[in-house]
JSON list of C-alpha atoms in Angstrom, two decimals:
[
{"chain": "Z", "resi": 108, "resn": "MET", "atom": "CA", "xyz": [0.17, 0.13, 0.06]},
{"chain": "Z", "resi": 109, "resn": "SER", "atom": "CA", "xyz": [1.36, 3.67, -0.98]},
{"chain": "Z", "resi": 110, "resn": "LEU", "atom": "CA", "xyz": [1.94, 6.02, 1.71]},
{"chain": "Z", "resi": 111, "resn": "ILE", "atom": "CA", "xyz": [-0.40, 8.45, 0.38]},
{"chain": "Z", "resi": 112, "resn": "LYS", "atom": "CA", "xyz": [-3.16, 5.31, 0.25]},
{"chain": "Z", "resi": 113, "resn": "SER", "atom": "CA", "xyz": [-2.47, 4.47, 4.01]},
{"chain": "Z", "resi": 114, "resn": "LEU", "atom": "CA", "xyz": [-2.84, 8.21, 4.78]},
{"chain": "Z", "resi": 115, "resn": "PHE", "atom": "CA", "xyz": [-5.61, 8.55, 2.96]},
{"chain": "Z", "resi": 116, "resn": "THR", "atom": "CA", "xyz": [-7.11, 5.46, 5.22]},
{"chain": "Z", "resi": 117, "resn": "LYS", "atom": "CA", "xyz": [-6.05, 7.00, 8.26]},
{"chain": "Z", "resi": 118, "resn": "PHE", "atom": "CA", "xyz": [-7.45, 10.43, 7.50]},
{"chain": "Z", "resi": 119, "resn": "ARG", "atom": "CA", "xyz": [-10.86, 8.89, 6.66]},
{"chain": "Z", "resi": 120, "resn": "GLN", "atom": "CA", "xyz": [-11.51, 7.38, 10.46]},
{"chain": "Z", "resi": 121, "resn": "ARG", "atom": "CA", "xyz": [-11.15, 10.81, 11.88]},
{"chain": "Z", "resi": 122, "resn": "GLN", "atom": "CA", "xyz": [-13.76, 12.50, 13.94]},
{"chain": "Z", "resi": 123, "resn": "SER", "atom": "CA", "xyz": [-16.62, 14.77, 12.03]},
{"chain": "Z", "resi": 124, "resn": "PRO", "atom": "CA", "xyz": [-16.00, 18.55, 12.14]},
{"chain": "Z", "resi": 125, "resn": "PRO", "atom": "CA", "xyz": [-17.26, 20.75, 14.79]},
{"chain": "Z", "resi": 126, "resn": "GLN", "atom": "CA", "xyz": [-21.26, 21.77, 14.68]},
{"chain": "Z", "resi": 127, "resn": "GLY", "atom": "CA", "xyz": [-22.10, 24.96, 13.16]},
{"chain": "Z", "resi": 128, "resn": "LEU", "atom": "CA", "xyz": [-19.93, 24.44, 10.25]},
{"chain": "Z", "resi": 129, "resn": "SER", "atom": "CA", "xyz": [-22.68, 23.51, 8.03]},
{"chain": "Z", "resi": 130, "resn": "GLY", "atom": "CA", "xyz": [-22.93, 24.41, 4.30]},
{"chain": "Z", "resi": 131, "resn": "SER", "atom": "CA", "xyz": [-25.95, 26.06, 4.96]},
{"chain": "Z", "resi": 132, "resn": "GLY", "atom": "CA", "xyz": [-26.71, 29.79, 4.62]},
{"chain": "Z", "resi": 133, "resn": "SER", "atom": "CA", "xyz": [-24.13, 32.14, 5.95]},
{"chain": "Z", "resi": 134, "resn": "GLY", "atom": "CA", "xyz": [-22.28, 29.08, 7.57]},
{"chain": "Z", "resi": 135, "resn": "LYS", "atom": "CA", "xyz": [-21.50, 28.66, 3.69]},
{"chain": "Z", "resi": 136, "resn": "LEU", "atom": "CA", "xyz": [-19.44, 31.87, 3.72]},
{"chain": "Z", "resi": 137, "resn": "GLN", "atom": "CA", "xyz": [-17.60, 30.71, 6.54]},
{"chain": "Z", "resi": 138, "resn": "ILE", "atom": "CA", "xyz": [-17.04, 27.49, 5.24]},
{"chain": "Z", "resi": 139, "resn": "GLU", "atom": "CA", "xyz": [-15.25, 29.18, 2.16]},
{"chain": "Z", "resi": 140, "resn": "ALA", "atom": "CA", "xyz": [-12.99, 31.58, 4.41]},
{"chain": "Z", "resi": 141, "resn": "LEU", "atom": "CA", "xyz": [-12.24, 28.30, 6.29]},
{"chain": "Z", "resi": 142, "resn": "VAL", "atom": "CA", "xyz": [-11.33, 26.88, 2.93]},
{"chain": "Z", "resi": 143, "resn": "GLN", "atom": "CA", "xyz": [-8.98, 30.04, 2.00]},
{"chain": "Z", "resi": 144, "resn": "ALA", "atom": "CA", "xyz": [-7.47, 30.50, 5.50]},
{"chain": "Z", "resi": 145, "resn": "HIS", "atom": "CA", "xyz": [-6.57, 26.57, 5.38]},
{"chain": "Z", "resi": 146, "resn": "GLY", "atom": "CA", "xyz": [-4.79, 27.15, 1.79]},
{"chain": "Z", "resi": 147, "resn": "ASP", "atom": "CA", "xyz": [-2.92, 30.15, 2.75]},
{"chain": "Z", "resi": 148, "resn": "TRP", "atom": "CA", "xyz": [-2.06, 28.53, 6.17]},
{"chain": "Z", "resi": 149, "resn": "LEU", "atom": "CA", "xyz": [-0.51, 25.34, 3.39]},
{"chain": "Z", "resi": 150, "resn": "ALA", "atom": "CA", "xyz": [1.08, 28.14, 1.18]},
{"chain": "Z", "resi": 151, "resn": "LEU", "atom": "CA", "xyz": [3.18, 29.65, 4.20]},
{"chain": "Z", "resi": 152, "resn": "LEU", "atom": "CA", "xyz": [4.07, 25.70, 5.33]},
{"chain": "Z", "resi": 153, "resn": "ALA", "atom": "CA", "xyz": [4.96, 24.79, 1.91]},
{"chain": "Z", "resi": 154, "resn": "THR", "atom": "CA", "xyz": [7.52, 27.83, 1.99]},
{"chain": "Z", "resi": 155, "resn": "ILE", "atom": "CA", "xyz": [8.69, 27.17, 5.05]},
{"chain": "Z", "resi": 156, "resn": "LEU", "atom": "CA", "xyz": [9.64, 23.46, 4.49]},
{"chain": "Z", "resi": 157, "resn": "GLU", "atom": "CA", "xyz": [10.89, 24.86, 0.97]},
{"chain": "Z", "resi": 158, "resn": "ARG", "atom": "CA", "xyz": [13.75, 27.11, 2.68]},
{"chain": "Z", "resi": 159, "resn": "GLU", "atom": "CA", "xyz": [13.97, 24.99, 5.15]},
{"chain": "Z", "resi": 160, "resn": "ARG", "atom": "CA", "xyz": [15.11, 21.87, 2.24]},
{"chain": "Z", "resi": 161, "resn": "ILE", "atom": "CA", "xyz": [12.74, 19.53, 3.48]},
{"chain": "Z", "resi": 162, "resn": "ILE", "atom": "CA", "xyz": [10.45, 19.00, 1.02]},
{"chain": "Z", "resi": 163, "resn": "THR", "atom": "CA", "xyz": [9.76, 21.78, -2.18]},
{"chain": "Z", "resi": 164, "resn": "ALA", "atom": "CA", "xyz": [6.63, 22.77, -2.72]},
{"chain": "Z", "resi": 165, "resn": "VAL", "atom": "CA", "xyz": [5.90, 21.66, -6.30]},
{"chain": "Z", "resi": 166, "resn": "ASP", "atom": "CA", "xyz": [6.48, 17.87, -4.57]},
{"chain": "Z", "resi": 167, "resn": "LEU", "atom": "CA", "xyz": [4.03, 18.64, -1.54]},
{"chain": "Z", "resi": 168, "resn": "ALA", "atom": "CA", "xyz": [1.49, 19.96, -4.56]},
{"chain": "Z", "resi": 169, "resn": "ARG", "atom": "CA", "xyz": [1.91, 17.01, -5.89]},
{"chain": "Z", "resi": 170, "resn": "THR", "atom": "CA", "xyz": [1.66, 14.49, -2.83]},
{"chain": "Z", "resi": 171, "resn": "LEU", "atom": "CA", "xyz": [-1.49, 16.15, -2.12]},
{"chain": "Z", "resi": 172, "resn": "SER", "atom": "CA", "xyz": [-3.03, 15.91, -5.62]},
{"chain": "Z", "resi": 173, "resn": "GLU", "atom": "CA", "xyz": [-2.53, 12.48, -4.90]},
{"chain": "Z", "resi": 174, "resn": "PHE", "atom": "CA", "xyz": [-4.44, 12.48, -2.09]},
{"chain": "Z", "resi": 175, "resn": "ALA", "atom": "CA", "xyz": [-7.24, 14.30, -3.00]},
{"chain": "Z", "resi": 176, "resn": "ALA", "atom": "CA", "xyz": [-7.85, 12.16, -6.03]},
{"chain": "Z", "resi": 177, "resn": "TYR", "atom": "CA", "xyz": [-7.88, 9.32, -3.70]},
{"chain": "Z", "resi": 178, "resn": "THR", "atom": "CA", "xyz": [-10.24, 11.65, -1.07]},
{"chain": "Z", "resi": 179, "resn": "ALA", "atom": "CA", "xyz": [-12.38, 12.56, -3.79]},
{"chain": "Z", "resi": 180, "resn": "GLU", "atom": "CA", "xyz": [-13.47, 8.52, -5.00]},
{"chain": "Z", "resi": 181, "resn": "ASP", "atom": "CA", "xyz": [-15.13, 8.45, -1.21]},
{"chain": "Z", "resi": 182, "resn": "CYS", "atom": "CA", "xyz": [-15.63, 12.30, -0.59]},
{"chain": "Z", "resi": 183, "resn": "PRO", "atom": "CA", "xyz": [-16.60, 14.54, -3.57]},
{"chain": "Z", "resi": 184, "resn": "ALA", "atom": "CA", "xyz": [-16.13, 17.35, -1.72]},
{"chain": "Z", "resi": 185, "resn": "GLU", "atom": "CA", "xyz": [-13.42, 16.89, 0.29]},
{"chain": "Z", "resi": 186, "resn": "GLY", "atom": "CA", "xyz": [-11.19, 16.16, -2.67]},
{"chain": "Z", "resi": 187, "resn": "GLN", "atom": "CA", "xyz": [-12.40, 19.14, -4.45]},
{"chain": "Z", "resi": 188, "resn": "ILE", "atom": "CA", "xyz": [-10.95, 21.26, -1.30]},
{"chain": "Z", "resi": 189, "resn": "LEU", "atom": "CA", "xyz": [-7.94, 18.92, -1.40]},
{"chain": "Z", "resi": 190, "resn": "SER", "atom": "CA", "xyz": [-7.61, 19.95, -4.88]},
{"chain": "Z", "resi": 191, "resn": "PHE", "atom": "CA", "xyz": [-7.96, 23.48, -4.57]},
{"chain": "Z", "resi": 192, "resn": "TRP", "atom": "CA", "xyz": [-5.29, 23.30, -1.94]},
{"chain": "Z", "resi": 193, "resn": "ALA", "atom": "CA", "xyz": [-2.83, 21.59, -4.16]},
{"chain": "Z", "resi": 194, "resn": "SER", "atom": "CA", "xyz": [-3.57, 24.17, -7.24]},
{"chain": "Z", "resi": 195, "resn": "ARG", "atom": "CA", "xyz": [-2.65, 26.54, -4.35]},
{"chain": "Z", "resi": 196, "resn": "LEU", "atom": "CA", "xyz": [0.62, 25.24, -3.61]},
{"chain": "Z", "resi": 197, "resn": "ASN", "atom": "CA", "xyz": [1.13, 24.95, -7.25]},
{"chain": "Z", "resi": 198, "resn": "ASP", "atom": "CA", "xyz": [1.01, 28.79, -7.45]},
{"chain": "Z", "resi": 199, "resn": "THR", "atom": "CA", "xyz": [3.05, 29.31, -4.34]},
{"chain": "Z", "resi": 200, "resn": "ALA", "atom": "CA", "xyz": [5.43, 27.18, -6.12]},
{"chain": "Z", "resi": 201, "resn": "ALA", "atom": "CA", "xyz": [6.02, 29.20, -8.48]},
{"chain": "Z", "resi": 202, "resn": "THR", "atom": "CA", "xyz": [7.26, 32.11, -6.58]},
{"chain": "Z", "resi": 203, "resn": "VAL", "atom": "CA", "xyz": [8.93, 30.84, -3.39]},
{"chain": "Z", "resi": 204, "resn": "GLY", "atom": "CA", "xyz": [12.33, 31.27, -5.27]},
{"chain": "Z", "resi": 205, "resn": "LYS", "atom": "CA", "xyz": [11.71, 34.98, -5.49]},
{"chain": "Z", "resi": 206, "resn": "PHE", "atom": "CA", "xyz": [11.76, 35.85, -2.42]},
{"chain": "Z", "resi": 207, "resn": "PRO", "atom": "CA", "xyz": [14.92, 36.52, 0.11]},
{"chain": "Z", "resi": 208, "resn": "SER", "atom": "CA", "xyz": [15.35, 33.66, 2.43]},
{"chain": "Z", "resi": 209, "resn": "VAL", "atom": "CA", "xyz": [15.61, 35.26, 6.31]},
{"chain": "Z", "resi": 210, "resn": "HIS", "atom": "CA", "xyz": [18.53, 33.42, 7.57]}
]
């Protein structure tokens, strides 16, 4: 079993999201903001990981994209969010080398 497939299996066993985060009414705007915020956070993390030479943003985006494909088989909405994040990481990867390191 691949690492991605085993991670997918493990994550499928996680808890449900907190109550109040449904996708209806004004809650939908909160969900969109939550997805956007997680994408921003993930882009920041990818930048740090690349700067520390742990994993490139391109490799992380490719791994996340593969994970999104597995997720979409059982949970299409989650797969779509993960695909969004993978796309966001690809955009980040294109700009990571343009910023100077702070150390």
